[in-house]
CSV table of C-alpha atoms in Angstrom, one decimal:
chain,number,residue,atom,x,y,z
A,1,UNK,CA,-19.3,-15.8,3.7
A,2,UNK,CA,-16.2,-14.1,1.6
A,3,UNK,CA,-15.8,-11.1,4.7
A,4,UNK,CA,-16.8,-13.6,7.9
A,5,UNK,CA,-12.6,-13.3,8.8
A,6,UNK,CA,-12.2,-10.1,8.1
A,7,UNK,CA,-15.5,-9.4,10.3
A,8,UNK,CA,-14.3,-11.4,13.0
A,9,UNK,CA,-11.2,-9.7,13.5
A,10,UNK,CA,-12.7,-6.3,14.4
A,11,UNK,CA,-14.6,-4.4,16.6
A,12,UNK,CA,-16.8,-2.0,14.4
A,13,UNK,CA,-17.6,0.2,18.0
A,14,UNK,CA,-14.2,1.0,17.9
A,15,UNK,CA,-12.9,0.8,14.8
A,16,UNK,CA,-13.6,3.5,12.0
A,17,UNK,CA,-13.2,0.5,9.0
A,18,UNK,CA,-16.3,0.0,7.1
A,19,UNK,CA,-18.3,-3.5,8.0
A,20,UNK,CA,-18.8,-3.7,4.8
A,21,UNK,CA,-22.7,-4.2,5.1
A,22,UNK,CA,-23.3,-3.7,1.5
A,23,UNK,CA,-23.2,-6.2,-1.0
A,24,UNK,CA,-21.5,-5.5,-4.3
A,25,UNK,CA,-21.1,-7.0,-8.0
A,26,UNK,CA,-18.0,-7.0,-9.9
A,27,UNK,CA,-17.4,-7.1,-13.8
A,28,UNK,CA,-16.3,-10.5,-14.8
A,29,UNK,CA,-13.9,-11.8,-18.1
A,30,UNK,CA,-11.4,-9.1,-18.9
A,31,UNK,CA,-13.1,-6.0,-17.8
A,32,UNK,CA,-11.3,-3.4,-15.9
A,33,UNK,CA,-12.7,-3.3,-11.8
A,34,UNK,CA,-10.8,-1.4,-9.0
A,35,UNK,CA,-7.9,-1.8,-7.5
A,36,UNK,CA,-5.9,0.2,-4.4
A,37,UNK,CA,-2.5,-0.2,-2.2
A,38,UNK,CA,-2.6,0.9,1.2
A,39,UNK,CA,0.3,2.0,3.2
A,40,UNK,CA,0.0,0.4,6.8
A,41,UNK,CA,2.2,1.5,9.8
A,42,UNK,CA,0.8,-0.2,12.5
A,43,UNK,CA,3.4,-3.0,14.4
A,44,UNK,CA,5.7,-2.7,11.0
A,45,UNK,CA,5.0,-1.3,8.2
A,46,UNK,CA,3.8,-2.7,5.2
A,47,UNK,CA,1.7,-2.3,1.8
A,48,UNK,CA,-1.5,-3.6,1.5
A,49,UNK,CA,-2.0,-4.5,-2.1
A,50,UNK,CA,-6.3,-5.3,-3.0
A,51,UNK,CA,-7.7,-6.4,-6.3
A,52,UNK,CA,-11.4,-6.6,-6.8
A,53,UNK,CA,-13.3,-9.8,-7.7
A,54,UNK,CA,-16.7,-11.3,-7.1
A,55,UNK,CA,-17.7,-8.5,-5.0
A,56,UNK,CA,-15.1,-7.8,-2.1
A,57,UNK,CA,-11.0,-6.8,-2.7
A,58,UNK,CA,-8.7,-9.9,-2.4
A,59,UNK,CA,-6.1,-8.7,-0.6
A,60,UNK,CA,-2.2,-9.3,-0.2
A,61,UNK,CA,0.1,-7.5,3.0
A,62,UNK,CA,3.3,-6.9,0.6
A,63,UNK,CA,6.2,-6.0,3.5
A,64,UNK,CA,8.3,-4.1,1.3
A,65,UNK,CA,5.8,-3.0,-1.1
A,66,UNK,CA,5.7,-3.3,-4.9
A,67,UNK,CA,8.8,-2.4,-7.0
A,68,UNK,CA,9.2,-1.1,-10.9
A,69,UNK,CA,12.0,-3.8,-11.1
A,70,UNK,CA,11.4,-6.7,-13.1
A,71,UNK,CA,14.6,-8.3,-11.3
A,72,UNK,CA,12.8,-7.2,-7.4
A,73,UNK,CA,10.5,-10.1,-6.5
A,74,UNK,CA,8.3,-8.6,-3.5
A,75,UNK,CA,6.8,-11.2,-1.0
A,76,UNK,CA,3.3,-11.0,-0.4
A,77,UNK,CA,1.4,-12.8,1.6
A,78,UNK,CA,-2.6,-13.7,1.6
A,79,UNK,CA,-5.0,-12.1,4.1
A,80,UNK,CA,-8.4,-12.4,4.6
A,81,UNK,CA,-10.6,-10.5,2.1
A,82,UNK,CA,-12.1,-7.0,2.4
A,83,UNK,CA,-15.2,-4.8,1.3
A,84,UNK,CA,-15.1,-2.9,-1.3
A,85,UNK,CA,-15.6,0.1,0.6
A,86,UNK,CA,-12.2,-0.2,2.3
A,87,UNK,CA,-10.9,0.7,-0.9
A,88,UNK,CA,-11.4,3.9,-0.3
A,89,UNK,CA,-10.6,3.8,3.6
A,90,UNK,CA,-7.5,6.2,5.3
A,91,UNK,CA,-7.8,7.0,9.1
A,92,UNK,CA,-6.5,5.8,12.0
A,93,UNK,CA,-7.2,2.5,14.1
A,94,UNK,CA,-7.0,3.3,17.4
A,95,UNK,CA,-6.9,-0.3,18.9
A,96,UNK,CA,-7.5,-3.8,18.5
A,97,UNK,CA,-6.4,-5.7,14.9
A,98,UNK,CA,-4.4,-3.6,12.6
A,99,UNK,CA,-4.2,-0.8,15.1
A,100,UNK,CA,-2.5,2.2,13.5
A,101,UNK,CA,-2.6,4.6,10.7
A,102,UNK,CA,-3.8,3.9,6.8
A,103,UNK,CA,-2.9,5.5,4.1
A,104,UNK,CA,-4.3,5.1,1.0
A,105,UNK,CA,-1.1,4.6,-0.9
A,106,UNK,CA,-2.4,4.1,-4.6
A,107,UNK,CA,-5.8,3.4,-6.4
A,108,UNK,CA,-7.2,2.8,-10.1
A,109,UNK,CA,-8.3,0.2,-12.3
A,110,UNK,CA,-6.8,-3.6,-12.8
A,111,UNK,CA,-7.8,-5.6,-16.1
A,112,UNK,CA,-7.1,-8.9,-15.9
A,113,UNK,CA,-4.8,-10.7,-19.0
A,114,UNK,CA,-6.8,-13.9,-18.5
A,115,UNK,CA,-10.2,-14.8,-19.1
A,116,UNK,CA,-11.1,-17.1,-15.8
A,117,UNK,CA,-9.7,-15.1,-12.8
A,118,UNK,CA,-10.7,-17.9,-10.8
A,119,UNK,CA,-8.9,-20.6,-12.7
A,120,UNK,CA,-5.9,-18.7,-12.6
A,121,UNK,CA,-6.0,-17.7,-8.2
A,122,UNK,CA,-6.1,-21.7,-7.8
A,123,UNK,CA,-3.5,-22.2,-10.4
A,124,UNK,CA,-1.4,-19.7,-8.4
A,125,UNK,CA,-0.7,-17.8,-11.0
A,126,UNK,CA,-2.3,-14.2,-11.8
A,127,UNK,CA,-1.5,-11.9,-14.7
A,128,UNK,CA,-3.1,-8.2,-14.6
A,129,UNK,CA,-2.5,-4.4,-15.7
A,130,UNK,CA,-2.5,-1.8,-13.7
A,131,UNK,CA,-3.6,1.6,-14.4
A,132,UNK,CA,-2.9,3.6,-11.3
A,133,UNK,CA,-1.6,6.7,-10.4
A,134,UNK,CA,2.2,5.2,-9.2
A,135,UNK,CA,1.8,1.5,-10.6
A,136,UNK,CA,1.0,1.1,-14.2
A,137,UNK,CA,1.6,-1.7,-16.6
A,138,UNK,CA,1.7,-5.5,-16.8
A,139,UNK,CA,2.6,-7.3,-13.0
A,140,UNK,CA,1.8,-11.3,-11.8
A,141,UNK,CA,1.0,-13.0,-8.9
A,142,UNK,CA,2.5,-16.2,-8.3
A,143,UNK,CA,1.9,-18.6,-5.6
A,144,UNK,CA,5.4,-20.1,-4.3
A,145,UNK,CA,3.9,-22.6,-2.0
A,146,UNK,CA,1.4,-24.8,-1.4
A,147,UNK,CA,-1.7,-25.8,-3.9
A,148,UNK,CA,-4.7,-24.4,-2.4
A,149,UNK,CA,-6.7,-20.4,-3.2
A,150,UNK,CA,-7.7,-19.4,-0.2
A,151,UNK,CA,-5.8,-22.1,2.3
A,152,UNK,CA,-3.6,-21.1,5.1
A,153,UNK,CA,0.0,-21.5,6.2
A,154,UNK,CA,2.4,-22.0,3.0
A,155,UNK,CA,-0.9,-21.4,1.1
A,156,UNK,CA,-0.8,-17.7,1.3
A,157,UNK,CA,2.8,-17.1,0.2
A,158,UNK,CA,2.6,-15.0,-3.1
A,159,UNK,CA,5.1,-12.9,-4.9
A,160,UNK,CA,4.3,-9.6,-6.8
A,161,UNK,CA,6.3,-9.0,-10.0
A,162,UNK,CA,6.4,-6.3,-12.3
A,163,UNK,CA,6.6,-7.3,-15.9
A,164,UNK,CA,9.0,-5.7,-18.6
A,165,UNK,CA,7.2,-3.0,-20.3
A,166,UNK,CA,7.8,0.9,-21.0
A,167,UNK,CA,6.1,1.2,-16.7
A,168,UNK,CA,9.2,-0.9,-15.3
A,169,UNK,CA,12.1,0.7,-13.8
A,170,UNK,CA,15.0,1.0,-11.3
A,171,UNK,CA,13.0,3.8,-9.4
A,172,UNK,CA,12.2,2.8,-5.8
A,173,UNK,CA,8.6,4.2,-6.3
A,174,UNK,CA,7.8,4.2,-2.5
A,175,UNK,CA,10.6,6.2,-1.5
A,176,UNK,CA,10.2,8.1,-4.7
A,177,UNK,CA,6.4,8.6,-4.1
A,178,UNK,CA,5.3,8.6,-0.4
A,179,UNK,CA,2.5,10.6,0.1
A,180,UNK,CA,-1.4,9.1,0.1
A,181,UNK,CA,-3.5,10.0,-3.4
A,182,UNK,CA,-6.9,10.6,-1.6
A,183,UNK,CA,-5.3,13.5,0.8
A,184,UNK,CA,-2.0,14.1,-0.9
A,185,UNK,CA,-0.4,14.0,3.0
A,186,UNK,CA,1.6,11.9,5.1
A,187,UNK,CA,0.9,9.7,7.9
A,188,UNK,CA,1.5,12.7,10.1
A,189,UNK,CA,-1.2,14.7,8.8
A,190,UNK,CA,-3.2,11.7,8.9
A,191,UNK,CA,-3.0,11.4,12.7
A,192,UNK,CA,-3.1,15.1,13.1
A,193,UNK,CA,-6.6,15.3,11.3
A,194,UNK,CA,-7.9,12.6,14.0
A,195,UNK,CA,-6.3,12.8,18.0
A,196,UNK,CA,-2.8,12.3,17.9
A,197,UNK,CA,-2.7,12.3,21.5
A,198,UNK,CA,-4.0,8.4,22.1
A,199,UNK,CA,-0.4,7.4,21.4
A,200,UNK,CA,1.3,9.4,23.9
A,201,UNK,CA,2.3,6.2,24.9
A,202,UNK,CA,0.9,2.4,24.2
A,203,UNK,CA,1.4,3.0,20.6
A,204,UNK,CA,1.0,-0.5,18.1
A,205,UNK,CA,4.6,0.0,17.9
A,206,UNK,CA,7.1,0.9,21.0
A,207,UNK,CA,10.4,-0.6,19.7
A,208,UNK,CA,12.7,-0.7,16.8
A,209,UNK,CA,12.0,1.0,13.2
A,210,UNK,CA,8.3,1.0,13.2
A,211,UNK,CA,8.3,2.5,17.5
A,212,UNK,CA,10.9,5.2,16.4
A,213,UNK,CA,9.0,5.9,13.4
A,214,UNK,CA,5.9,6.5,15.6
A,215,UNK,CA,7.3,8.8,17.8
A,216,UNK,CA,8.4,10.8,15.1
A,217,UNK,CA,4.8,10.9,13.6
A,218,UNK,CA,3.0,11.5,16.9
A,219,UNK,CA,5.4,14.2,18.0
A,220,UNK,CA,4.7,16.0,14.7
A,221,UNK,CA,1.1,15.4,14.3
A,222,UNK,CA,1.1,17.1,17.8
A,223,UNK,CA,2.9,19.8,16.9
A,224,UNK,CA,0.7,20.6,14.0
A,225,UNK,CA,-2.7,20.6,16.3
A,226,UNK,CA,-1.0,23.2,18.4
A,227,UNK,CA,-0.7,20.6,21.6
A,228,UNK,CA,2.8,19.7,23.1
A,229,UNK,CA,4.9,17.2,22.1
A,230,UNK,CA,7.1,17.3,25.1
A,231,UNK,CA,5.0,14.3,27.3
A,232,UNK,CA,5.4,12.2,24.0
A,233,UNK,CA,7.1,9.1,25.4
A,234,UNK,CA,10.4,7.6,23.9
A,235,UNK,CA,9.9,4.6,22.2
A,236,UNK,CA,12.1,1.9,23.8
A,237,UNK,CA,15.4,1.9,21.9
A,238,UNK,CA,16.8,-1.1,19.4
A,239,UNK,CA,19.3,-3.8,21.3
A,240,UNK,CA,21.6,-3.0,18.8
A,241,UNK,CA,25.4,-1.7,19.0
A,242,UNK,CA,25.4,0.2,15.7
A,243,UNK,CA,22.8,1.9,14.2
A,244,UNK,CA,22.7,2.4,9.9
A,245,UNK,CA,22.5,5.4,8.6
A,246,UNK,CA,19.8,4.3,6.1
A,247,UNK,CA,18.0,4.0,9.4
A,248,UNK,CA,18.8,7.5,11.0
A,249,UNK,CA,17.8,8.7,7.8
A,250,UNK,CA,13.9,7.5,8.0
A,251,UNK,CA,11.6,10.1,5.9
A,252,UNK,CA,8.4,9.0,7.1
A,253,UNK,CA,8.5,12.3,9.9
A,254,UNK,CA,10.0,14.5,7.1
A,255,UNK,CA,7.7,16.4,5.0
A,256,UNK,CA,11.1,16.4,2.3
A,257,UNK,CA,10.2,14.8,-0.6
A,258,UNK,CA,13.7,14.4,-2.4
A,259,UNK,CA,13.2,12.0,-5.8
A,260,UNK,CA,16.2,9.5,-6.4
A,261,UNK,CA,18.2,10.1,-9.2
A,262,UNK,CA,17.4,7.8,-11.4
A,263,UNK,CA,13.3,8.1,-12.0
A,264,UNK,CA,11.2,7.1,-15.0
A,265,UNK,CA,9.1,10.0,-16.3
A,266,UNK,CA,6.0,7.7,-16.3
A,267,UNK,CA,6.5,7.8,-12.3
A,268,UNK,CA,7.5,11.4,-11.7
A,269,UNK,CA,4.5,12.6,-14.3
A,270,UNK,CA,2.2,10.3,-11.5
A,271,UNK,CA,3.9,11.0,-8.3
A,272,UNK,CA,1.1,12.6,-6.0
A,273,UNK,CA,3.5,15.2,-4.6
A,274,UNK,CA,1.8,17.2,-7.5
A,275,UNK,CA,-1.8,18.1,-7.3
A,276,UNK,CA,-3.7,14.2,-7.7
A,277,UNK,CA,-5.8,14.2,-10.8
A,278,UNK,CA,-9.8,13.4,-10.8
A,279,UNK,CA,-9.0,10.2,-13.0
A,280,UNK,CA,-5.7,8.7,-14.6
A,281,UNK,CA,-4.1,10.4,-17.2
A,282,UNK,CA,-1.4,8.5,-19.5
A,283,UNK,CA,2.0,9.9,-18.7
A,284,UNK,CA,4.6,9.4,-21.5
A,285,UNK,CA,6.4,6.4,-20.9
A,286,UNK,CA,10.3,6.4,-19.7
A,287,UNK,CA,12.4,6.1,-23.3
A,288,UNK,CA,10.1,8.9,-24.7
A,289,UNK,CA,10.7,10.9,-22.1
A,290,UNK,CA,14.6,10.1,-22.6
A,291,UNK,CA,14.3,11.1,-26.4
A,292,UNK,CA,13.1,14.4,-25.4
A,293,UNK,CA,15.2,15.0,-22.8
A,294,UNK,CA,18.5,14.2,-25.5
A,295,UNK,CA,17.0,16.9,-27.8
A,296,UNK,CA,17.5,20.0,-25.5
């Protein structure tokens, strides 16, 4: 069965993920179905990019999620498939596989630019649109290795591309556009709506980026349920002589948003720091928003 791995993998007593019990029918041919990118922080962070077909959402863990460069080919690697109800999944995972916090990063429709979806996954090479709220526009999936859909080992090596179109852009759209589009907050406000005290210690992360990043969102999720933040233990500290500032810097405990100076309209008029829209709305694209801005 398409979910037996993903079942396997997890305890449904303790985990809040849907089992994904029900079964479900997706459009076929060229018709639009849904689409979502979740934002993981659980032992690193990562994206979790998921297309749906044939009833569950194929799925891809992108490490440094997508990019609006054409130039910016983002490794993304194969894991099992999920229900289509965890499409619309954000919470925390206390324990066990994937424990940490999920964010539902990004969500809308994708319309494949082929007629045999199928054909095309064992081909290893998957052209779509997107019509999300952040990621809009033509993009492909191409295998790199290996021959087989579904196989394991060099297999599930992908990349995720963005093609050039009016969407694509030099903006660093997750930096640009952090926050989730189902609850418009951060992964702090995620934990504090659950008990951000289970990670007082034994968090899925204790070291390096993704264990300081932790403390930092435990300490404040804390702080905004009113409980102290004082018995919050350290997490262990890098073996490292030098530390970057890029790393000092990290905004994932910040609840600044600060856009990069150079941002396409089409991914400022989506970001989700403004209030999210009941459906998708076409934003003008980047040189039309250029023109208008060289006329005042």
């Amino acid at each position: 069965m398409a979910l037996d791995k993903y079942r396997a993998k997890r305890d449904f007593t303790e985990s809040p993920e849907p089992a994904g019990d029900t079964r479900h029918t997706s459009p076929g041919g060229r018709a639009p179905r849904f689409f979502c990118v979740q934002k993981h922080l659980a032992s690193h962070l990562h994206y979790d990019f998921r297309l749906e077909h044939d009833g569950v959402l194929l799925s891809w863990a992108v490490p440094k999620g997508p990019s609006l460069d054409p130039s910016t080919k983002r490794l993304a690697m194969h894991v099992e498939d999920h229900p289509i109800e965890y499409g619309e999944f954000e919470g925390v995972i206390p324990s066990g596989y994937g424990a940490g916090i999920v964010m539902l990063w990004d969500r809308g429709t994708w319309t494949p630019e082929v007629d045999d979806v199928e054909a095309a996954l064992k081909k290893g090479d998957l052209k779509f649109t997107l019509d999300g709220f952040k990621l809009k526009g033509s993009w492909v999936l191409v295998r790199t290795k290996g021959n087989r859909w579904g196989g394991s080992g060099g297999d599930r090596s992908w990349l995720l591309i963005k093609h050039r179109d009016e969407w694509a852009g030099e903006v660093d759209i997750a930096e640009f556009a952090p926050l989730s589009v189902k609850s418009r907050g951060d992964f702090a406000d995620i934990l504090a709506q659950d008990n951000p005290a289970i990670w007082q210690s034994h968090r899925p992360a204790e070291g390096g980026e993704a264990g300081a990043m932790f403390a930092r969102i435990v300490a404040r999720a804390l702080e905004m349920r009113g409980a102290p933040s004082a018995d919050v233990v350290p997490a262990k500290p890098r073996r490292t002589t030098k530390r970057t500032t890029a790393t000092k810097k990290s905004r994932e405990g910040s609840t600044k948003q600060a856009a990069p100076k150079k941002a396409t309209a089409a991914a400022a008029k989506r970001s989700p720091r403004a209030k999210e829209p009941s459906a998708p709305r076409k934003a003008a694209p980047a040189r039309t928003a250029r023109r208008r801005a060289g006329a005042r």
